[in-house]
Coordinates of C-alpha atoms in Angstrom, one line a residue:
Chain A
X23 CA 0.0 0.0 0.0
X24 CA 2.7 2.4 1.1
X25 CA 4.9 1.3 -1.8
X26 CA 2.2 1.9 -4.3
X27 CA 1.7 5.4 -3.1
X28 CA 5.4 6.1 -3.2
X29 CA 5.6 4.7 -6.7
X30 CA 2.7 6.9 -7.8
X31 CA 4.4 9.9 -6.3
X32 CA 7.6 9.1 -8.1
X33 CA 6.0 8.6 -11.5
X34 CA 4.1 11.9 -11.0
X35 CA 7.4 13.6 -10.3
X36 CA 9.0 12.1 -13.4
X37 CA 5.9 13.3 -15.4
X38 CA 6.4 16.8 -14.0
X39 CA 10.0 16.9 -15.0
X40 CA 9.1 15.7 -18.5
X41 CA 6.5 18.4 -18.8
X42 CA 8.7 21.1 -17.4
X43 CA 11.7 20.2 -19.6
X44 CA 9.6 19.8 -22.7
X45 CA 7.8 23.1 -22.2
X46 CA 11.0 25.0 -21.4
X47 CA 12.7 23.7 -24.5
X48 CA 9.7 25.0 -26.5
X49 CA 9.8 28.2 -24.5
X50 CA 13.5 28.8 -25.2
X51 CA 13.2 27.5 -28.8
X52 CA 13.5 31.0 -30.3
X53 CA 16.8 31.6 -28.6
X54 CA 18.2 28.1 -29.4
X55 CA 17.1 28.7 -33.0
X56 CA 18.8 32.1 -33.0
X57 CA 22.0 30.6 -31.6
X58 CA 21.9 27.7 -34.2
X59 CA 21.1 30.0 -37.1
X60 CA 23.9 32.4 -36.1
X61 CA 26.5 29.8 -37.1
X62 CA 24.9 28.9 -40.5
X63 CA 26.0 29.9 -43.9
X64 CA 23.4 31.3 -46.3
X65 CA 22.7 27.9 -48.1
X66 CA 21.9 26.1 -44.8
X67 CA 19.3 28.5 -43.6
X68 CA 15.8 27.1 -42.8
X69 CA 16.8 23.5 -43.4
X70 CA 16.8 22.4 -39.7
X71 CA 19.7 20.0 -40.3
X72 CA 23.2 19.6 -38.9
X73 CA 25.1 21.8 -41.4
X74 CA 28.2 20.6 -43.3
X75 CA 30.0 23.7 -42.2
X76 CA 29.6 26.0 -39.1
X77 CA 30.5 29.5 -40.0
X78 CA 31.6 32.4 -37.8
X79 CA 31.6 35.1 -40.5
X80 CA 28.1 36.2 -39.3
X81 CA 29.7 37.5 -36.1
X82 CA 32.2 39.4 -38.1
X83 CA 29.5 41.0 -40.2
X84 CA 27.5 42.1 -37.2
X85 CA 30.7 43.3 -35.7
X86 CA 31.3 45.4 -38.9
X87 CA 27.8 46.7 -38.8
X88 CA 28.7 48.6 -35.6
X89 CA 28.2 46.1 -32.8
X90 CA 31.0 47.4 -30.5
X91 CA 29.6 50.9 -30.9
X92 CA 26.1 49.7 -30.0
X93 CA 27.5 47.9 -27.0
X94 CA 29.4 51.1 -25.9
X95 CA 26.3 53.3 -26.2
X96 CA 24.1 50.7 -24.4
X97 CA 26.7 50.3 -21.7
X98 CA 26.9 54.1 -21.1
X99 CA 23.2 54.4 -21.1
X100 CA 22.5 51.4 -18.9
X101 CA 25.4 52.3 -16.6
X102 CA 24.1 55.8 -16.0
X103 CA 20.5 54.7 -15.5
X104 CA 21.5 51.9 -13.1
X105 CA 23.7 54.2 -11.1
X106 CA 21.1 56.9 -10.9
X107 CA 18.3 54.5 -10.0
X108 CA 20.5 52.8 -7.4
X109 CA 21.2 56.1 -5.6
X110 CA 17.9 58.0 -6.1
X111 CA 15.4 55.2 -5.5
X112 CA 17.3 53.6 -2.6
X113 CA 17.5 56.9 -0.7
X114 CA 13.8 57.7 -1.3
X115 CA 12.7 54.2 -0.4
X116 CA 14.7 54.4 2.8
X117 CA 13.2 57.8 3.8
X118 CA 9.7 56.6 3.0
X119 CA 10.2 53.4 5.1
X120 CA 12.1 54.7 8.1
X121 CA 12.1 58.5 8.5
X122 CA 9.0 60.3 9.8
X123 CA 8.9 63.8 8.3
X124 CA 5.9 66.1 7.5
X125 CA 4.7 65.5 4.0
X126 CA 5.9 61.9 4.0
X127 CA 2.5 60.6 2.7
X128 CA 2.3 63.2 0.0
X129 CA 5.8 62.3 -1.3
X130 CA 4.8 58.7 -1.3
X131 CA 1.8 59.4 -3.5
X132 CA 3.8 61.6 -5.9
X133 CA 6.3 58.8 -6.4
X134 CA 3.7 56.0 -6.7
X135 CA 1.6 58.2 -9.0
X136 CA 4.2 57.8 -11.7
X137 CA 3.2 54.1 -11.9
X138 CA -0.4 55.0 -12.7
X139 CA 0.4 57.1 -15.8
X140 CA 1.7 55.3 -18.8
X141 CA 5.2 56.6 -19.6
X142 CA 4.3 57.1 -23.2
X143 CA 2.3 60.2 -22.2
X144 CA 5.5 62.0 -21.6
X145 CA 7.2 60.9 -24.9
X146 CA 6.5 63.9 -27.0
X147 CA 7.1 66.6 -24.3
X148 CA 10.4 65.0 -23.3
X149 CA 11.4 64.8 -27.0
X150 CA 10.6 68.5 -27.3
X151 CA 12.5 69.3 -24.1
X152 CA 15.5 67.4 -25.5
X153 CA 15.3 69.3 -28.7
X154 CA 15.2 72.6 -26.8
X155 CA 18.1 71.6 -24.7
X156 CA 20.1 70.4 -27.7
X157 CA 20.1 66.9 -26.3
X158 CA 18.9 64.9 -29.2
X159 CA 21.6 62.3 -30.1
X160 CA 23.3 62.7 -26.8
X161 CA 23.8 60.4 -23.8
X162 CA 22.1 62.9 -21.5
X163 CA 18.9 62.4 -23.3
X164 CA 19.1 58.6 -22.9
X165 CA 20.0 58.8 -19.2
X166 CA 18.7 61.9 -17.3
X167 CA 14.9 61.4 -17.8
X168 CA 15.2 57.8 -16.6
X169 CA 17.0 58.0 -13.3
X170 CA 13.9 57.3 -11.2
X171 CA 11.4 54.5 -11.0
X172 CA 8.2 54.5 -8.9
X173 CA 8.1 50.7 -8.9
X174 CA 11.7 50.3 -7.7
X175 CA 11.3 53.0 -5.0
X176 CA 8.2 51.1 -3.8
X177 CA 10.2 47.9 -3.9
X178 CA 13.0 49.4 -1.8
X179 CA 10.5 50.9 0.6
X180 CA 9.0 47.4 1.2
X181 CA 12.4 46.0 1.7
X182 CA 13.5 48.6 4.2
X183 CA 10.2 48.1 6.1
X184 CA 11.3 44.5 6.7
X185 CA 14.5 45.5 8.4
X186 CA 14.0 45.5 12.1
X187 CA 14.0 48.8 13.9
X188 CA 16.4 47.6 16.7
X189 CA 19.4 47.6 14.3
X190 CA 19.0 51.3 13.7
X191 CA 18.4 52.1 17.4
X192 CA 21.6 50.3 18.3
X193 CA 23.5 52.3 15.7
X194 CA 21.9 55.5 17.0
X195 CA 23.0 54.8 20.6
X196 CA 26.5 54.2 19.2
X197 CA 26.3 57.9 18.1
X198 CA 25.6 57.5 14.4
X199 CA 23.5 60.1 12.6
X200 CA 20.9 59.4 9.9
X201 CA 23.5 59.4 7.1
X202 CA 25.9 57.2 9.1
X203 CA 23.1 54.7 9.8
X204 CA 22.1 54.6 6.2
X205 CA 25.5 54.2 4.7
X206 CA 27.2 52.1 7.4
X207 CA 24.4 50.0 8.8
X208 CA 21.4 49.8 6.4
X209 CA 23.1 49.6 3.0
X210 CA 25.4 46.7 3.9
X211 CA 22.4 44.8 5.0
X212 CA 20.5 45.5 1.8
X213 CA 22.7 43.7 -0.7
X214 CA 20.0 41.3 -2.0
X215 CA 17.5 44.1 -2.6
X216 CA 20.2 46.3 -4.3
X217 CA 21.1 43.3 -6.6
X218 CA 17.4 43.0 -7.5
X219 CA 17.2 46.7 -8.2
X220 CA 20.3 46.4 -10.4
X221 CA 18.7 43.5 -12.3
X222 CA 15.5 45.4 -13.0
X223 CA 17.1 48.7 -13.9
X224 CA 19.6 46.8 -16.1
X225 CA 16.9 44.7 -17.8
X226 CA 14.8 47.8 -18.5
X227 CA 17.6 50.0 -19.8
X228 CA 19.4 47.3 -21.8
X229 CA 16.1 46.4 -23.5
X230 CA 14.7 49.9 -23.9
X231 CA 13.6 50.6 -27.4
X232 CA 10.8 53.2 -27.7
X233 CA 12.8 55.9 -26.0
X234 CA 16.2 55.4 -27.6
X235 CA 14.6 55.1 -31.1
X236 CA 12.8 58.4 -30.4
X237 CA 15.6 60.4 -28.8
X238 CA 18.4 59.4 -31.1
X239 CA 18.4 59.2 -34.9
X240 CA 22.1 59.0 -35.9
X241 CA 23.4 55.5 -36.5
X242 CA 26.5 56.2 -34.3
X243 CA 24.1 56.7 -31.4
X244 CA 22.2 53.4 -31.9
X245 CA 21.9 51.4 -28.8
X246 CA 21.7 47.6 -29.1
X247 CA 18.0 47.2 -29.6
X248 CA 17.8 50.0 -32.2
X249 CA 20.9 48.6 -33.9
X250 CA 19.3 45.1 -33.9
X251 CA 16.1 46.5 -35.5
X252 CA 18.2 48.2 -38.2
X253 CA 20.0 44.9 -38.9
X254 CA 16.6 43.3 -39.4
X255 CA 15.7 46.0 -41.9
X256 CA 19.1 45.8 -43.7
X257 CA 19.5 42.0 -43.8
X258 CA 15.9 41.0 -44.2
X259 CA 16.9 38.0 -46.4
X260 CA 19.9 37.2 -44.3
X261 CA 18.4 35.5 -41.3
X262 CA 21.7 34.2 -40.1
X263 CA 23.1 37.8 -39.7
X264 CA 19.9 39.1 -38.0
X265 CA 20.0 36.1 -35.6
X266 CA 23.6 36.7 -34.8
X267 CA 22.4 40.2 -33.8
X268 CA 19.8 38.6 -31.6
X269 CA 22.4 36.5 -29.9
X270 CA 24.7 39.5 -29.3
X271 CA 21.8 41.5 -27.9
X272 CA 20.6 38.8 -25.6
X273 CA 23.6 37.1 -24.2
X274 CA 25.1 39.8 -22.0
X275 CA 21.8 40.3 -20.2
X276 CA 21.2 36.6 -19.7
X277 CA 24.7 36.2 -18.2
X278 CA 24.2 39.1 -15.8
X279 CA 20.9 37.6 -14.8
X280 CA 22.3 34.2 -14.1
X281 CA 25.1 35.7 -12.0
X282 CA 22.7 37.8 -9.9
X283 CA 19.6 35.5 -9.9
X284 CA 20.2 34.0 -6.5
X285 CA 19.8 37.5 -4.9
X286 CA 16.9 38.2 -7.2
X287 CA 14.7 35.3 -6.2
X288 CA 15.6 35.7 -2.5
X289 CA 14.6 39.3 -2.3
X290 CA 11.5 38.8 -4.3
X291 CA 10.4 36.3 -1.7
X292 CA 11.6 38.6 1.1
X293 CA 9.6 41.6 0.0
X294 CA 6.5 39.3 -0.2
X295 CA 4.5 40.2 -3.2
X296 CA 1.1 41.2 -2.1
X297 CA -1.8 42.4 -4.2
Chain B
X14 CA 18.0 71.1 32.7
X15 CA 14.6 69.7 31.6
X16 CA 14.3 72.4 29.0
X17 CA 17.7 71.7 27.4
X18 CA 16.8 68.0 27.2
X19 CA 13.6 69.0 25.4
X20 CA 15.5 71.3 23.1
X21 CA 18.0 68.6 22.1
X22 CA 15.2 66.2 21.5
X23 CA 13.4 68.6 19.3
X24 CA 16.5 69.4 17.3
X25 CA 17.2 65.7 16.9
X26 CA 13.7 65.2 15.4
X27 CA 14.2 68.3 13.3
X28 CA 17.5 67.1 12.1
X29 CA 15.7 63.9 11.1
X30 CA 13.2 66.0 9.1
X31 CA 16.0 67.6 7.3
X32 CA 17.6 64.2 6.6
X33 CA 14.2 63.0 5.3
X34 CA 13.9 65.9 2.9
X35 CA 17.5 65.4 1.7
X36 CA 16.8 61.8 1.0
X37 CA 13.7 62.4 -1.1
X38 CA 14.8 65.7 -2.8
X39 CA 16.6 64.0 -5.8
X40 CA 13.7 61.8 -6.7
X41 CA 11.1 64.6 -6.3
X42 CA 13.1 67.0 -8.4
X43 CA 13.7 64.5 -11.1
X44 CA 10.1 63.3 -11.2
X45 CA 8.7 66.8 -11.3
X46 CA 11.0 67.8 -14.2
X47 CA 11.0 64.6 -16.2
X48 CA 7.6 63.1 -15.4
X49 CA 5.0 65.4 -14.1
X50 CA 5.9 68.5 -16.1
X51 CA 5.9 66.6 -19.4
X52 CA 2.7 64.7 -18.4
X53 CA 1.0 68.0 -17.7
X54 CA 2.2 69.4 -21.0
X55 CA 0.9 66.4 -22.8
X56 CA -2.5 66.9 -21.1
X57 CA -2.5 70.5 -22.5
X58 CA -1.5 69.2 -26.0
X59 CA -4.6 67.0 -26.1
X60 CA -6.7 70.2 -26.1
X61 CA -4.7 71.8 -28.9
X62 CA -4.2 71.4 -32.6
X63 CA -0.5 71.2 -33.1
X64 CA 1.8 70.6 -36.0
X65 CA 5.0 68.9 -34.6
X66 CA 7.1 70.8 -37.1
X67 CA 5.6 74.2 -36.2
X68 CA 4.9 74.0 -32.5
X69 CA 4.5 77.8 -32.2
X70 CA 1.3 77.8 -34.3
X71 CA -0.5 75.6 -31.8
X72 CA -4.1 76.7 -30.9
X73 CA -6.6 75.4 -28.4
X74 CA -9.6 73.5 -29.9
X75 CA -11.2 72.3 -26.7
X76 CA -12.4 68.7 -26.9
X77 CA -11.9 68.7 -30.7
X78 CA -9.2 66.0 -30.6
X79 CA -11.3 63.7 -28.5
X80 CA -14.3 64.2 -30.8
X81 CA -12.2 63.4 -33.8
X82 CA -10.7 60.4 -32.0
X83 CA -14.0 58.8 -31.2
X84 CA -15.0 59.1 -34.9
X85 CA -11.7 57.7 -36.2
X86 CA -12.0 54.1 -37.5
X87 CA -8.2 53.7 -37.2
X88 CA -8.4 54.5 -33.5
X89 CA -11.3 52.0 -33.0
X90 CA -9.3 49.4 -34.8
X91 CA -6.3 50.0 -32.5
X92 CA -8.6 49.9 -29.5
X93 CA -10.2 46.7 -30.6
X94 CA -6.8 45.1 -31.3
X95 CA -5.6 46.1 -27.9
X96 CA -8.7 44.6 -26.2
X97 CA -8.2 41.4 -28.2
X98 CA -4.5 41.2 -27.2
X99 CA -5.5 41.8 -23.5
X100 CA -8.4 39.3 -23.6
X101 CA -6.3 36.5 -25.1
X102 CA -3.0 37.1 -23.3
X103 CA -4.1 37.7 -19.8
X104 CA -6.0 34.4 -19.2
X105 CA -3.2 32.6 -21.0
X106 CA -0.5 34.2 -18.8
X107 CA -2.5 33.4 -15.6
X108 CA -3.2 29.8 -16.6
X109 CA 0.3 28.9 -18.0
X110 CA 2.0 31.0 -15.4
X111 CA 0.2 29.1 -12.6
X112 CA 0.7 25.6 -14.1
X113 CA 4.4 26.0 -14.7
X114 CA 5.0 27.6 -11.2
X115 CA 2.9 24.8 -9.5
X116 CA 4.8 22.1 -11.2
X117 CA 8.2 23.7 -10.4
X118 CA 7.3 24.0 -6.8
X119 CA 6.0 20.4 -6.7
X120 CA 9.3 18.8 -7.9
X121 CA 12.0 17.9 -5.5
X122 CA 15.1 18.6 -7.6
X123 CA 16.0 21.3 -10.1
X124 CA 13.7 24.1 -8.8
X125 CA 16.4 26.8 -9.1
X126 CA 17.4 25.7 -12.6
X127 CA 13.8 25.7 -13.8
X128 CA 13.2 29.1 -12.3
X129 CA 16.2 30.5 -14.0
X130 CA 15.5 29.0 -17.4
X131 CA 11.8 30.1 -17.4
X132 CA 12.8 33.6 -16.5
X133 CA 15.3 34.0 -19.4
X134 CA 12.8 35.4 -22.0
X135 CA 11.7 38.0 -19.4
X136 CA 15.2 39.5 -19.2
X137 CA 15.6 39.7 -23.0
X138 CA 14.4 42.5 -25.2
X139 CA 11.0 42.4 -27.0
X140 CA 12.9 43.3 -30.1
X141 CA 15.2 40.3 -29.9
X142 CA 12.4 37.9 -29.0
X143 CA 10.1 39.2 -31.8
X144 CA 12.7 38.8 -34.4
X145 CA 13.6 35.3 -33.5
X146 CA 10.0 34.1 -33.0
X147 CA 9.1 35.8 -36.3
X148 CA 11.5 33.5 -38.2
X149 CA 9.9 30.4 -36.6
X150 CA 6.6 31.5 -38.0
X151 CA 7.6 32.1 -41.6
X152 CA 5.7 30.2 -44.4
X153 CA 7.0 26.6 -44.8
X154 CA 8.9 27.2 -41.5
X155 CA 8.8 24.8 -38.6
X156 CA 5.7 25.9 -36.7
X157 CA 3.3 26.9 -39.6
X158 CA 4.1 23.6 -41.3
X159 CA 3.3 21.7 -38.1
X160 CA 0.1 23.6 -37.4
X161 CA -0.9 23.1 -41.0
X162 CA -0.5 19.3 -40.8
X163 CA -2.1 18.9 -37.4
X164 CA -4.9 21.6 -37.4
X165 CA -5.2 22.5 -41.0
X166 CA -4.3 26.2 -40.2
X167 CA -3.1 27.8 -43.5
X168 CA 0.6 27.7 -44.0
X169 CA 1.4 31.4 -44.2
X170 CA 4.0 33.8 -42.8
X171 CA 2.1 34.6 -39.6
X172 CA 3.4 38.2 -39.0
X173 CA 2.7 39.2 -42.6
X174 CA -0.8 37.7 -43.1
X175 CA -3.8 39.8 -42.1
X176 CA -5.6 36.7 -40.8
X177 CA -2.8 35.6 -38.4
X178 CA -0.8 38.8 -37.6
X179 CA -2.8 39.7 -34.5
X180 CA -2.8 36.2 -33.2
X181 CA 1.0 36.3 -33.7
X182 CA 1.3 39.5 -31.6
X183 CA -0.7 37.7 -28.8
X184 CA 1.8 34.8 -29.0
X185 CA 4.7 37.2 -28.6
X186 CA 3.1 39.0 -25.7
X187 CA 2.6 35.7 -23.9
X188 CA 6.0 34.5 -24.8
X189 CA 7.7 37.6 -23.5
X190 CA 5.9 37.9 -20.2
X191 CA 5.2 34.3 -19.0
X192 CA 8.6 34.0 -17.2
X193 CA 7.9 37.0 -15.0
X194 CA 4.6 35.7 -13.9
X195 CA 6.0 32.2 -13.3
X196 CA 8.4 33.8 -10.8
X197 CA 5.5 35.8 -9.2
X198 CA 3.4 32.7 -8.8
X199 CA 6.3 30.8 -7.3
X200 CA 6.8 33.5 -4.6
X201 CA 3.0 33.4 -4.0
X202 CA 3.1 29.6 -3.7
X203 CA 6.0 29.8 -1.2
X204 CA 4.1 32.2 0.9
X205 CA 1.2 29.6 1.5
X206 CA 1.7 28.2 4.9
X207 CA 2.8 24.6 5.1
X208 CA 0.4 23.8 7.9
X209 CA -2.7 24.2 5.7
X210 CA -1.2 21.9 3.1
X211 CA -0.2 19.3 5.8
X212 CA -3.7 19.5 7.4
X213 CA -5.3 18.8 4.1
X214 CA -3.0 15.8 3.5
X215 CA -4.1 14.4 6.9
X216 CA -7.7 15.0 5.8
X217 CA -6.9 12.8 2.8
X218 CA -7.4 15.4 0.1
X219 CA -6.0 14.3 -3.3
X220 CA -3.4 16.4 -5.1
X221 CA -5.9 17.8 -7.5
X222 CA -8.4 18.6 -4.7
X223 CA -5.6 20.3 -2.8
X224 CA -4.7 22.4 -5.8
X225 CA -8.4 23.4 -6.4
X226 CA -9.7 24.0 -2.9
X227 CA -6.5 25.2 -1.1
X228 CA -3.7 26.4 -3.3
X229 CA -5.8 28.4 -5.8
X230 CA -7.9 30.3 -3.2
X231 CA -4.8 31.0 -1.1
X232 CA -3.0 32.4 -4.1
X233 CA -5.7 35.0 -4.7
X234 CA -3.5 38.0 -3.9
X235 CA -0.8 36.9 -6.3
X236 CA -3.3 36.1 -9.0
X237 CA -4.9 39.5 -8.7
X238 CA -1.4 41.1 -9.0
X239 CA -0.7 39.0 -12.1
X240 CA -4.0 40.0 -13.6
X241 CA -3.5 43.7 -13.0
X242 CA 0.1 43.8 -14.2
X243 CA -0.6 41.8 -17.3
X244 CA -3.6 44.0 -18.2
X245 CA -1.4 47.1 -17.8
X246 CA 1.4 45.6 -20.0
X247 CA -1.0 44.3 -22.6
X248 CA -2.7 47.7 -22.8
X249 CA 0.7 49.3 -23.4
X250 CA 1.8 46.8 -26.1
X251 CA 4.2 48.5 -28.5
X252 CA 7.6 46.9 -29.1
X253 CA 6.2 43.8 -30.7
X254 CA 4.1 45.4 -33.4
X255 CA 6.8 48.0 -34.0
X256 CA 9.4 45.4 -34.6
X257 CA 7.1 43.4 -36.8
X258 CA 6.6 46.2 -39.2
X259 CA 9.3 46.2 -41.9
X260 CA 11.5 49.2 -41.9
X261 CA 9.7 52.1 -43.6
X262 CA 6.4 50.2 -43.3
X263 CA 3.6 51.6 -41.3
X264 CA 3.6 50.5 -37.7
X265 CA 0.6 48.2 -37.2
X266 CA 1.0 46.6 -40.6
X267 CA -0.2 44.5 -42.3
X268 CA -3.2 46.8 -43.0
X269 CA -3.5 47.9 -39.4
X270 CA -4.2 44.4 -38.1
X271 CA -1.5 44.7 -35.4
X272 CA -2.0 48.4 -34.5
X273 CA -2.5 49.0 -30.8
X274 CA -3.4 52.1 -28.8
X275 CA 0.3 52.9 -28.3
X276 CA 1.3 52.3 -31.9
X277 CA -1.6 54.6 -32.9
X278 CA -0.4 57.2 -30.5
X279 CA 3.2 56.8 -31.8
X280 CA 2.3 57.1 -35.5
X281 CA 0.1 60.2 -34.8
X282 CA 3.1 61.9 -33.2
X283 CA 6.1 60.7 -35.3
X284 CA 4.5 59.8 -38.6
X285 CA 1.7 62.3 -39.0
X286 CA 3.4 65.0 -36.7
X287 CA 0.1 65.5 -34.8
X288 CA 1.0 65.5 -31.1
X289 CA -2.3 67.0 -30.0
X290 CA -4.2 64.2 -31.5
X291 CA -1.7 61.6 -30.2
X292 CA -1.8 63.0 -26.7
X293 CA -5.6 62.7 -26.7
X294 CA -5.1 59.0 -27.5
X295 CA -2.5 58.6 -24.7
X296 CA -5.0 60.0 -22.2
X297 CA -7.6 57.6 -23.3
X298 CA -5.1 54.8 -22.5
X299 CA -4.5 56.5 -19.1
X300 CA -8.2 56.8 -18.4
X301 CA -8.7 53.1 -19.2
X302 CA -5.8 52.0 -17.0
X303 CA -7.1 54.2 -14.1
X304 CA -10.5 52.5 -14.5
X305 CA -8.9 49.1 -14.5
X306 CA -6.9 49.8 -11.4
X307 CA -9.9 51.3 -9.6
X308 CA -12.0 48.2 -10.4
X309 CA -9.1 46.0 -9.2
X310 CA -8.8 48.0 -6.0
X311 CA -12.5 47.6 -5.3
X312 CA -12.3 44.0 -6.1
X313 CA -9.3 43.2 -4.0
X314 CA -10.6 45.3 -1.2
X315 CA -13.8 43.2 -1.2
X316 CA -11.9 40.0 -1.2
X317 CA -9.9 41.1 1.8
X318 CA -13.1 41.8 3.7
X319 CA -14.2 38.2 3.1
X320 CA -10.9 36.8 4.3

């Protein structure tokens, strides 16, 4: 009786693994397909066979189309945005969670309110502001408007709320002021949340498309998504080259995610997603 | 003596006020300049007739843009497409997201690996995903051939055919967002207390009964978050149809079958240079999203009363 139940449980588990593996293969098929196609010569495209010859020239072609420059632009843009978000959202999230000051609630609503209004509403005015400031085709235009995030501030606030009050009290008795507490006690204890913030800010800025395509129009200012889209236009018949672009655009982000993912899942659970 | 103590106490609290304002000053300044000011400007645009290339000639036309909007078939097509994308993708995301998360949580080994693998599409760009999925759905490609053999669905290039293009956008939206909701459901599942599950086991509930009568009701807060987030994202669908359009082609092609509210808004601004009209459309999106979140608030408020 017991054995039968155990056997049932085990076969159910095997079934689950089969389902999960099968589904994830299907789910990741576009990326596997992109990786495979990126090593094909033109005659082998679309045959779904093991090719006679694996080629690496596609990577050279994408490289020549300006890949390094796209990487550079994206790295500068993402770096600036991540750094800004890290500082600005973390400070605000901390103040909202731990400091009682008059107007605290109002500030909270101003910050959360940005989540309610779709960002596209600000697209044209920000474009006009950039034109007036002479910022079109500059890094400032790609970075400065995107240094804040209502969602990430909210996330940091929730995280700081979960840090016990006693830690700060102890630091205060030791003679630390607000800033000392924040930098020397709170931040070192917030590594998982900060890693999550970095993942989200990195993901959003690395993958941003609508804003860069609007605020820049010179090819030398292309970020990776815009460059990839231009590849698709240029090499419509050359799937292997476009797919190489897909691999180049995707791989860095996936690697960063895999490195940081432990922190990410931990802090997601810690903050406790509630409706 | 007592008064100096009170004094230092007060100044401590006051110093804390100052610290609080210093901490929130950067975000407030940036949000006012780069979010609220442009949003307000956009609201003003929606009551004006403006040519993007000659902004100085703008003039107020009251509700003219909104009247024109509601009489514009292109706007209604975009609205209809957006509703279809939302109506198809949201239930699919909830159901698949839950099923994948439930099975990942139920297996003993490999949880972390599954979680990571399923999240990968969520960290990649919609542009990259759209391009690679697109080539899987080309005429005589792997998937159309298979679907043709099995279900008799015409073997066409899905993104280019007016009959299949919108379905293709739905597939993309689901593909792009599923991983994120799998992770959300997993955190929700982990938050369900073990005692309830154990108690039900003692009571002799089968696996399916447990899932239906315990897990799903307990997951309600997560499910409602998944629903609201997926509605918001579907309503703002842009990258996928934009990438589908061949360079130089109209966004929303073929023949407007993949136009969404945001692509409509985008083309009004940057193709027809008509930001007043475009802004009016953007505020319709805003109004709908507000309505959705108000309904959601009321709904989740009620469910909390019951709990």
